[in-house]
XYZ file of C-alpha atoms in Angstrom:
583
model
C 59.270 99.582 143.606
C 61.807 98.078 141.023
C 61.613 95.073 140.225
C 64.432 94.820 137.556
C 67.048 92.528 138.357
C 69.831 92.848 136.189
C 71.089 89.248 134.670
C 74.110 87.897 134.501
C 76.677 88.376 131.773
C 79.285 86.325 130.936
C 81.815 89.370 129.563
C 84.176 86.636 128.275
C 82.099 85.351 125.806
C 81.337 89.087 124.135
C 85.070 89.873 124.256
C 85.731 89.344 120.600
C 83.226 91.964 120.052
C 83.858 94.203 123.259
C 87.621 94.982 122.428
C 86.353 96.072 119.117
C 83.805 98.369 120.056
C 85.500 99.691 123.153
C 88.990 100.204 120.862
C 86.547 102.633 118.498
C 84.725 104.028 120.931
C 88.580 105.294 122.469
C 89.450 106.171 118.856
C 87.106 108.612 118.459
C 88.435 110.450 122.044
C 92.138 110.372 120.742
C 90.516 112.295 117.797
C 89.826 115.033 119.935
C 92.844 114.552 122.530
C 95.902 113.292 120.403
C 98.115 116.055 118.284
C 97.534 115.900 114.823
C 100.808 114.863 114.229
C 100.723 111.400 116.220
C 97.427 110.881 115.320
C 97.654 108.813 112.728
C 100.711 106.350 114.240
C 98.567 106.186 117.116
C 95.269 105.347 115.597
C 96.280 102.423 113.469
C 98.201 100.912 116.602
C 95.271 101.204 118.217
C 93.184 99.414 115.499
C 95.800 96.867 114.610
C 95.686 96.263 118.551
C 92.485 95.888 119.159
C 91.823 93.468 115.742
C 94.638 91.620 116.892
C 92.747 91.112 120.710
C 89.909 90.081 119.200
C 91.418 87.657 117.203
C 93.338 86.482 120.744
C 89.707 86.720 122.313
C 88.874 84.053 119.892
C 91.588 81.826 120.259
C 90.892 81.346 124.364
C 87.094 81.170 123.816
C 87.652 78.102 121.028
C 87.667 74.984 123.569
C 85.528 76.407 126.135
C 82.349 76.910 122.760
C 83.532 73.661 121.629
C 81.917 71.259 125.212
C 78.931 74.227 125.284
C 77.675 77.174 123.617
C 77.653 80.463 125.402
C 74.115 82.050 125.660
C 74.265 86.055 127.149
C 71.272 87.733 127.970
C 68.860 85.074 127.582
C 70.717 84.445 123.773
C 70.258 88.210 122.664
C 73.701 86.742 122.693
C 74.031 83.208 121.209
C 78.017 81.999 120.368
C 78.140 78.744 118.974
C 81.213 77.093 117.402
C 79.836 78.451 113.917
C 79.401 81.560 115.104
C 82.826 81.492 116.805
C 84.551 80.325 113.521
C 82.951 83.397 111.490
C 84.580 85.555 114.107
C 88.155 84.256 113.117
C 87.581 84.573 109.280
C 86.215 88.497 109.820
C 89.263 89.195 112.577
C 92.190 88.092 110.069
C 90.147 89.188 107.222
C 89.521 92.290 108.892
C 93.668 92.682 110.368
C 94.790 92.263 106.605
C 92.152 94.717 105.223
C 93.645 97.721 107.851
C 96.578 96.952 106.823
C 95.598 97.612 103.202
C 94.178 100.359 104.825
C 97.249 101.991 106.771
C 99.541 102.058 102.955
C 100.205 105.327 102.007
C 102.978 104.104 99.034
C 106.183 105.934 98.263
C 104.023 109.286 97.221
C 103.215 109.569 100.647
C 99.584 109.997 100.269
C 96.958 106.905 101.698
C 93.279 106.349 99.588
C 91.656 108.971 101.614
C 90.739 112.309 100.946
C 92.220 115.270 103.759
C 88.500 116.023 103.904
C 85.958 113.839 102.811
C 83.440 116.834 103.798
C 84.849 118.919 101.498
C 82.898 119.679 98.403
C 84.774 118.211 95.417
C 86.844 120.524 93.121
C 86.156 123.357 95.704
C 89.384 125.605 96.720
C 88.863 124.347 100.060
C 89.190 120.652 99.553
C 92.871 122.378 97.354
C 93.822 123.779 101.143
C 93.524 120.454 102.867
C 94.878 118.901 100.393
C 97.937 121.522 100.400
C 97.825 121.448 104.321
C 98.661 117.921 104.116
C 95.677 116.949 106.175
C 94.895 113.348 107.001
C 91.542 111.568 107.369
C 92.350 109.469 110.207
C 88.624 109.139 111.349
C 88.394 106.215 108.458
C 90.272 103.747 111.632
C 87.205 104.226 114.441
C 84.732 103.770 111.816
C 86.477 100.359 110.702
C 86.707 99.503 114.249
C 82.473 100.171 114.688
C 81.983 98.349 111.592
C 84.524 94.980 112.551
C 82.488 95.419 115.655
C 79.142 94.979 114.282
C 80.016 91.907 111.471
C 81.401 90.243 114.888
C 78.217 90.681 116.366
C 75.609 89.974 113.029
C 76.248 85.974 113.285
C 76.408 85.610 117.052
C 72.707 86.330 117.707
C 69.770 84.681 118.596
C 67.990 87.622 118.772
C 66.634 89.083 115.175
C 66.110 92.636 116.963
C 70.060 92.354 117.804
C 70.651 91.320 114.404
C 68.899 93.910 112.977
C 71.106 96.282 115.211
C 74.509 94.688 114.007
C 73.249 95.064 110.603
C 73.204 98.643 111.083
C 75.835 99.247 113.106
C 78.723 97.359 110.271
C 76.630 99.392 107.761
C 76.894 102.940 108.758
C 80.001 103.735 108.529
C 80.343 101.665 105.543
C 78.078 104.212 103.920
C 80.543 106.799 104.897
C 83.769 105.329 104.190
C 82.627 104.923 100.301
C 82.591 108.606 100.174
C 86.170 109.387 101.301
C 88.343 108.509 98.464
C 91.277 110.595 97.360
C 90.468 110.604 94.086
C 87.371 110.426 92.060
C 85.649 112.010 94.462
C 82.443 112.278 92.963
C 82.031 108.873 91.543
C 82.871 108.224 95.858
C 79.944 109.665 96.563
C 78.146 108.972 94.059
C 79.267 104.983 95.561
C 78.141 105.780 98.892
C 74.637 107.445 97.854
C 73.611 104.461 95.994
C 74.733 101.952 99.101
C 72.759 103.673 101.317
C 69.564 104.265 99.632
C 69.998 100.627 98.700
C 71.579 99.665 101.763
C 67.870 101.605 103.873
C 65.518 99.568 101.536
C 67.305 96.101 102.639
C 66.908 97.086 105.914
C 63.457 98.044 105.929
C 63.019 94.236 103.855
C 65.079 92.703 107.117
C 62.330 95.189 109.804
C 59.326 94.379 108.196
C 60.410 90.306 107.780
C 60.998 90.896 111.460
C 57.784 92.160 112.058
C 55.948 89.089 110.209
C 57.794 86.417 112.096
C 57.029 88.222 115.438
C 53.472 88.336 114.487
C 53.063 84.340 114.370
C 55.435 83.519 116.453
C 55.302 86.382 119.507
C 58.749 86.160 120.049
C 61.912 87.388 118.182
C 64.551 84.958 119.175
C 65.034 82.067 116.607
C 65.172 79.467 119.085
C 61.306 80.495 120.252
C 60.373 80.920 116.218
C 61.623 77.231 116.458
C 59.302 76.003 119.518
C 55.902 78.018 117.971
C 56.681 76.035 114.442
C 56.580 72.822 116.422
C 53.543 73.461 118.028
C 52.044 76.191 116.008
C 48.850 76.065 118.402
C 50.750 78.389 120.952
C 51.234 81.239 117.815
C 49.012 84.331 118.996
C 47.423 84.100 115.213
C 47.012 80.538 115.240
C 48.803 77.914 112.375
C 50.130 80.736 109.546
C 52.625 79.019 107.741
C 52.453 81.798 105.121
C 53.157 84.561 107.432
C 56.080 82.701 108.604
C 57.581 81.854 105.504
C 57.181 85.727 103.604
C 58.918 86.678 106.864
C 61.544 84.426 106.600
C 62.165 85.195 102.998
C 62.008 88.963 103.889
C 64.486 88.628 106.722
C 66.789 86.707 104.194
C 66.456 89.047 101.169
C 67.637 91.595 103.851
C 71.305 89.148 104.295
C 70.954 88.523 100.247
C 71.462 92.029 99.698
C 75.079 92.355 102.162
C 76.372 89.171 100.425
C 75.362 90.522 96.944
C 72.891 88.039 95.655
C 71.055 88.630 92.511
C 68.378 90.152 92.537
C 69.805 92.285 95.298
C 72.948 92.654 93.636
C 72.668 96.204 91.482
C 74.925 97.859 94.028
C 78.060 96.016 93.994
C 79.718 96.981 90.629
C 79.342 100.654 91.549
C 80.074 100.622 95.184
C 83.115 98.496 94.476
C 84.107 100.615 91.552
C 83.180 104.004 93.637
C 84.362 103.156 97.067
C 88.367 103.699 97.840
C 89.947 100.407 96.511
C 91.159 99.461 100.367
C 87.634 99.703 101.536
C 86.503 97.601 98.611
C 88.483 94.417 99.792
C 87.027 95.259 103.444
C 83.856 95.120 102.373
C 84.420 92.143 99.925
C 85.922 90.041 102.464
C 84.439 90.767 105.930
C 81.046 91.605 105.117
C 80.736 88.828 103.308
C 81.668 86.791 105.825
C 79.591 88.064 108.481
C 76.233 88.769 106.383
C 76.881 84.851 105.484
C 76.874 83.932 108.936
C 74.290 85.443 109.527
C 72.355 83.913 107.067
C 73.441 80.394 108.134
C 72.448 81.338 111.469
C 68.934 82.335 110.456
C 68.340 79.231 107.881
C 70.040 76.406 109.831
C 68.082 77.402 112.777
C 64.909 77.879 111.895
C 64.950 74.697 109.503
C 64.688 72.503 112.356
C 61.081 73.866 112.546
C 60.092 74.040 109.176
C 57.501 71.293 108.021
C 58.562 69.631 105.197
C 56.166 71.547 102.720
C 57.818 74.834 104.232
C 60.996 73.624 103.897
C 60.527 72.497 100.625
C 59.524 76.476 99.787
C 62.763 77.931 101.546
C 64.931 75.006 99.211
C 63.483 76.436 96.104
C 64.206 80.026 97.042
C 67.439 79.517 97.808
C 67.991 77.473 94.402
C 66.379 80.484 92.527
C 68.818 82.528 93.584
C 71.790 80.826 93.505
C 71.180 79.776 89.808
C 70.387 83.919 89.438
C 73.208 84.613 90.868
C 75.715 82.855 89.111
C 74.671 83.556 85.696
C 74.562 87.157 86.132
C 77.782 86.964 88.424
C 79.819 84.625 85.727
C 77.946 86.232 82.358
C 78.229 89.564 83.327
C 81.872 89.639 84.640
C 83.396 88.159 81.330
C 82.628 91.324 79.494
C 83.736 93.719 82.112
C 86.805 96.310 81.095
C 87.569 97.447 84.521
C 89.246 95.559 87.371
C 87.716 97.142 89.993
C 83.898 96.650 88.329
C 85.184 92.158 87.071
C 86.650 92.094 91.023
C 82.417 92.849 91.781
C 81.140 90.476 89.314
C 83.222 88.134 90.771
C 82.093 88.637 94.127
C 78.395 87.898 93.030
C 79.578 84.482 91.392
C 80.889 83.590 94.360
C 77.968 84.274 96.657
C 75.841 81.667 94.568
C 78.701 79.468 95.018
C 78.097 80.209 98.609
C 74.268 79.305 98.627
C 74.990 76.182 96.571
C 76.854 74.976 99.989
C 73.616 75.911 102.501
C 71.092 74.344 100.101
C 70.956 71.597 102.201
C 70.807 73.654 105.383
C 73.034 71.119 107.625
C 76.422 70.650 108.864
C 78.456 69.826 106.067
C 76.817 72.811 104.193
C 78.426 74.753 107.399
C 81.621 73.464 107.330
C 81.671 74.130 103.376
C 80.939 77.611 103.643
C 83.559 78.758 106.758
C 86.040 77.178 104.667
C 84.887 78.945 101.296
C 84.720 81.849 103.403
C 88.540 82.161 104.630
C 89.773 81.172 101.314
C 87.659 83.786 99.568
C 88.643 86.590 101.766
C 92.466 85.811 101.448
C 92.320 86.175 97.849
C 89.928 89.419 98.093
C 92.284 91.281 100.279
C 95.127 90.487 98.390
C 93.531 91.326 94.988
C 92.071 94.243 95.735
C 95.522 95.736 97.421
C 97.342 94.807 94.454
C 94.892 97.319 92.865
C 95.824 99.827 94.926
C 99.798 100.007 94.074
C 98.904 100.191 90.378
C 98.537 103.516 89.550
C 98.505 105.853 86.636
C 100.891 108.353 85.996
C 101.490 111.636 83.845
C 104.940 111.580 81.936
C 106.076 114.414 79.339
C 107.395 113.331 76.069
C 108.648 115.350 73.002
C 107.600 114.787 69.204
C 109.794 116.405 66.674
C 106.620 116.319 63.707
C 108.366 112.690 61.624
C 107.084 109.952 64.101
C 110.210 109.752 66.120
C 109.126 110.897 70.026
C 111.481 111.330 72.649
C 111.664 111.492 76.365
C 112.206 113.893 78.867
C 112.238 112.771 82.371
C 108.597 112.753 84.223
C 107.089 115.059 86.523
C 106.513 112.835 89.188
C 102.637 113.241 89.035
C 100.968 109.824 90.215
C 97.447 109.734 90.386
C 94.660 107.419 90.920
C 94.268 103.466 90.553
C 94.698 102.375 86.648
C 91.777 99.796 86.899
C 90.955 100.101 83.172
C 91.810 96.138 81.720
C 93.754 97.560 78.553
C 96.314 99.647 81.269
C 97.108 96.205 82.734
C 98.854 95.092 79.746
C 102.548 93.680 80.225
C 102.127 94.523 83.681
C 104.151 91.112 84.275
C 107.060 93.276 82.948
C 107.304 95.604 85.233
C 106.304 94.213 88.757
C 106.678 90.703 88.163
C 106.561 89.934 91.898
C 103.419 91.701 91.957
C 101.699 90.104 88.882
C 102.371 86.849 90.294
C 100.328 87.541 93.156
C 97.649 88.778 91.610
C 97.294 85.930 89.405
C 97.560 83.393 91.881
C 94.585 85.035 93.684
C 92.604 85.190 90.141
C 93.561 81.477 89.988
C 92.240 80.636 93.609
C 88.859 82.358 92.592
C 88.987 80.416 89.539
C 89.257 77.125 91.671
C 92.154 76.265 90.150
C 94.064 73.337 91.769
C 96.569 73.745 94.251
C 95.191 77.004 96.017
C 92.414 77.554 98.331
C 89.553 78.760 95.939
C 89.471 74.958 94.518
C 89.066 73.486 97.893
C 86.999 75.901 98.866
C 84.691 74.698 95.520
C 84.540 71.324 96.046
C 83.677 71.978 99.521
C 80.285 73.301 98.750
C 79.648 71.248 95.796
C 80.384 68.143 98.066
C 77.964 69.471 100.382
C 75.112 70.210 97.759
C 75.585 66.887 96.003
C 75.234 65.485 99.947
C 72.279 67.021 100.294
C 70.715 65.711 97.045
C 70.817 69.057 94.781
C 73.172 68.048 92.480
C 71.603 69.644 89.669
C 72.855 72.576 91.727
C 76.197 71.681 92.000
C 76.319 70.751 88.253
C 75.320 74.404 87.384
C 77.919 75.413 89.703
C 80.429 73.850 88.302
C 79.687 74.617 84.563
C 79.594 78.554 86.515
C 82.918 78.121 87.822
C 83.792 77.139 84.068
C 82.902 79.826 82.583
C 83.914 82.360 85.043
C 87.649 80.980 84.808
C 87.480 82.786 81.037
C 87.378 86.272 82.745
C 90.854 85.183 85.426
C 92.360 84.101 82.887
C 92.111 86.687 80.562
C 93.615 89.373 82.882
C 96.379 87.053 83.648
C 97.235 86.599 79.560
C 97.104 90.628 79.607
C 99.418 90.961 82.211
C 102.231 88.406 81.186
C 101.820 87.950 77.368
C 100.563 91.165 76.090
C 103.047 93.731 75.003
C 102.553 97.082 77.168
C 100.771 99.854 74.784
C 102.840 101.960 72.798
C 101.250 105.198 72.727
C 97.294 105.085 72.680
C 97.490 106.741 75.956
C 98.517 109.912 74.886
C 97.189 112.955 74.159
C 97.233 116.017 71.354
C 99.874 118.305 71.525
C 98.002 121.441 72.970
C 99.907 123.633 70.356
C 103.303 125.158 69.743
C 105.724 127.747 72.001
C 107.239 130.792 69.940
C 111.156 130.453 69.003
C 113.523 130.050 72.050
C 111.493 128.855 74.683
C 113.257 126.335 76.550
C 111.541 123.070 78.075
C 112.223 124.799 81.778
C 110.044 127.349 80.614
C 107.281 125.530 79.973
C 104.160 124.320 82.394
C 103.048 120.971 82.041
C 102.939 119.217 78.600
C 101.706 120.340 74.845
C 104.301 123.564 74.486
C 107.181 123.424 71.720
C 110.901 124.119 72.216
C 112.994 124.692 68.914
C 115.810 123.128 68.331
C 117.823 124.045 64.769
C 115.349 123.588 61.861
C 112.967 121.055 63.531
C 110.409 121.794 66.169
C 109.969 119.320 69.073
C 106.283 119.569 71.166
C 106.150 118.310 74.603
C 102.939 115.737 74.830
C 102.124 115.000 78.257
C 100.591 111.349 78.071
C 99.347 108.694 80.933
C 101.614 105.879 81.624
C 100.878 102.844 84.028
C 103.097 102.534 87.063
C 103.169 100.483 89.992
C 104.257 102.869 92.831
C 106.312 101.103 95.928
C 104.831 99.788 99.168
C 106.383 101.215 102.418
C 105.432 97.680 103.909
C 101.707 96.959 105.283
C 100.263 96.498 101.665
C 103.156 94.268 100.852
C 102.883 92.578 103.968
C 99.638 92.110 103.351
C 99.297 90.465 99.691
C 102.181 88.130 100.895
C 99.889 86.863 103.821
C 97.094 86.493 101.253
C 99.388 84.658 98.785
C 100.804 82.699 101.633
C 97.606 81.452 102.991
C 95.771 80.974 99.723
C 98.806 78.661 98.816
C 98.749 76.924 102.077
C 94.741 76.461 102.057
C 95.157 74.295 98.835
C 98.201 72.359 99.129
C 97.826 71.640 103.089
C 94.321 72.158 103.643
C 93.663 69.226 106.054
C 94.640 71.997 109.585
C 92.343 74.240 108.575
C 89.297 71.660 107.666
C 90.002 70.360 110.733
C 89.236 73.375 113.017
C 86.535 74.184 110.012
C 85.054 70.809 111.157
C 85.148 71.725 114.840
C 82.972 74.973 114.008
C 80.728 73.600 111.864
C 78.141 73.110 114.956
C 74.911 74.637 115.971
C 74.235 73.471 119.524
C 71.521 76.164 121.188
């Protein structure tokens, strides 16, 4: 006879998460179903849809978490305000990043490869390429991935946190590996992230495993109870077991945030992985591995004896300190955008740590605001990055110096993320240069955008809590890191553009009375008269032209990160509201 009765689910309160799973789960049938030709318009409505429901999801659920928390499944299922609030940041973080995601420029051609299966420099990844294939798989994988950061801080339940760890992760691993260009540095992105990526997990299992062993139970709120009374643990008083667990279930959320020591992968993912993905990742998992990691410290420090506690504290400060240094040393000697956007990303997770130090409320309320403000500026960064590209232009050189210049072939190719191509960028897409520097400022904590209130949020909170060494370090961190902003921002607006470093040696000389239509790509000769004139095909920087969700985008971003730091009090407001853990 069956016993099982099945319990009772409240489906409203998993709706943020249930529209985005269900929404992928339909975009991989339209794969199959829908022509090729509508497959793309139909897939990013789809996405955009369902990103925008969740965020709508949110919205109605906000009053009813705010007089009670909503426990599903005996809290397999746990959504507090907190956990609520780190919903909204990943659902508009997430809405911008597709939409970073969906710009395919004036060339007409989007980040992704036609087939990211195809071996690279193989004649068939030239046929899909010449087919004009598109790689629309890249929207259900976002929509699995959204789906499992919405889950990761909404759990009780380590077992179901260990499952929304994998499920955001996954295709993650697989989106690294489709970018257009650079295909092998892509993979080469996505091999290290998953090997990685599989030895954080097994940290986050086996951490798992340890807790369950002195506590018999998996769900923090019962970790909680055994602590209190740790007579009822199965192997008796263990402090020790408890606390390697702990520290192995949070080395497992260091790693997604990029903490140091867990921090070796970001530079190369970041750098590797196709530049929309890289503000996905920078933004929303971020957001949702640090909710996570709230959810896991804040809970379980209600239980912690004071000598325990005292353990977690200086773990924590470790790291942070770590973190910094290498995030703010490291970053001011980087030569690549891409690789100083990933250094960056480190600083700020100890910035993020300095806030939960103290492990209570206004260390919450701290780090959902540093969260939003961070992941405006990410998005918009990184899809600034994507519009500047690099170009091949043919030029003539008649043997004294003087080089002239026929018009270009129209050849655009990938991102120029090299620091020295940025130069006098202000000159031509001044529009876009002011963006980006306003979102270098806001990560510089400059006044006046979000980044700075965003910084004295968590420093508040750590000076609350009594670590104000830690804040002081932060601070002097934040000092030093607002070297490397500024420096890209003097490249872009005071540097002269480079004159001709960029190009390259004539590949040798045509016979009398060829003609430049003749000729096939750059380094033949036409003769004119007496004097000889070689065609040098060189790189040039160019900033190729939105066709409207990438612009749409980084005006959001500069929008809100303007908004967050002139008018911040609306936003600290509903920050305030979240920043609750009622069980």
């Amino acid at each position: 006879m069956n016993d099982f009765v099945a319990p009772p689910i409240d489906w409203a309160a998993v709706s943020p998460v249930l529209i985005v799973l269900a929404a992928g789960v339909l975009g991989v049938l339209l794969e199959a179903f829908v022509p090729e030709k509508a497959r793309r318009t139909t897939q990013l409505t789809l996405t955009l849809a369902a990103l925008a429901g969740s965020l709508v999801a949110v919205g109605l659920l906000w009053d009813r978490v705010q007089e009670n928390a909503l426990s599903v499944v005996g809290g397999s299922y746990l959504l507090t305000p907190f956990g609520l609030g780190v919903q909204a940041v990943i659902g508009v973080c997430a809405l911008l990043g597709v939409l970073v995601v969906a710009e395919r420029t004036t060339t007409g051609q989007d980040a992704f490869a036609p087939a990211a299966a195809a071996v690279p420099g193989t004649a068939y990844e030239d046929e899909t390429r010449r087919a004009g294939l598109q790689q629309t798989e890249i929207y259900p994988l976002l929509l699995f991935s959204t789906g499992g950061m919405l889950l990761f801080p909404a759990t009780d339940d380590l077992i179901v946190m260990f499952v929304a760890l994998e499920v955001l992760s996954l295709p993650l691993y697989v989106l690294c590996a489709t970018a257009r260009r650079r295909r092998l540095l892509s993979q080469e992105a996505a091999f290290k992230y998953f090997v990685l990526g599989a030895f954080a997990s097994a940290l986050f299992v086996f951490g798992i495993a340890l807790v369950y062993g002195f506590a018999g139970t998996v769900r923090l709120q019962g970790v909680v109870q055994v602590l209190a009374d740790p007579s009822v643990s199965p192997l008796g008083s263990m402090p020790a077991l408890v606390v390697v667990g702990l520290l192995l279930v949070l080395s497992g959320l260091l790693f997604k945030i990029g903490a140091a020591p867990l921090h070796a992968w970001t530079p190369d993912v970041y750098q590797g992985a196709p530049t929309p993905i890289t503000g996905f990742m920078a933004a929303c998992t971020k957001a949702a591995a640090m909710g996570a990691l709230v959810r896991v410290l804040f809970t379980l420090a209600n239980g912690l004896d004071p000598a325990t506690r005292h353990d977690v504290e200086v773990a924590l400060w470790a790291v942070a300190i770590l973190t910094m240094l290498i995030g703010t040393v490291v970053g001011a000697v980087q030569t690549d955008v891409k690789r100083l956007l990933a250094y960056s990303a480190i600083a700020h997770a100890g910035f993020l740590l300095v806030g939960v130090v103290g492990m209570d409320e206004a260390g919450s309320r701290a780090v959902l605001f540093y969260l939003l403000a961070y992941g405006l500026a990410s998005v918009g960064a990184f899809a600034v990055v994507t519009l500047v590209r690099e170009r091949t232009v043919s030029g003539d050189d008649t043997g004294d110096g003087a080089t002239g210049t026929v018009p270009d072939d129209g050849v655009v190719l990938g991102e120029a993320t090299r620091l020295a191509q940025w130069a006098g960028l202000g000159r031509k897409a001044p529009w876009l240069t002011a963006a980006f520097s306003l979102f270098l400022l806001s990560m510089a904590g400059i006044p006046l955008t979000a980044g700075f209130v965003a910084k004295f949020g968590v420093f508040s909170a750590a000076v609350e809590a009594g670590a104000w060494p830690l804040a002081l370090l932060g601070v002097l961190a934040s000092a030093v890191s607002v070297f490397f902003y500024v420096r890209v921002i003097v490249l872009m607006v005071l540097t002269p553009p480079p004159g001709g470093e960029q190009g390259t040696a004539p590949a040798g000389a045509a016979s009398p009375g060829t003609t430049a239509s003749d000729q096939q790509g750059g380094g033949t000769a036409t003769v004119t008269g007496a004097a000889t004139r070689t065609l040098v095909s060189r790189t040039v920087v160019t900033v190729v032209g939105s066709r409207g969700p990438a612009a749409f985008a980084i005006a959001v971003c500069a929008v809100g990160v303007l908004l967050l730091g002139i008018l911040p009090a609306g936003a600290l407001d509903l920050v305030g509201q979240a920043a609750q853990f009622r069980p």
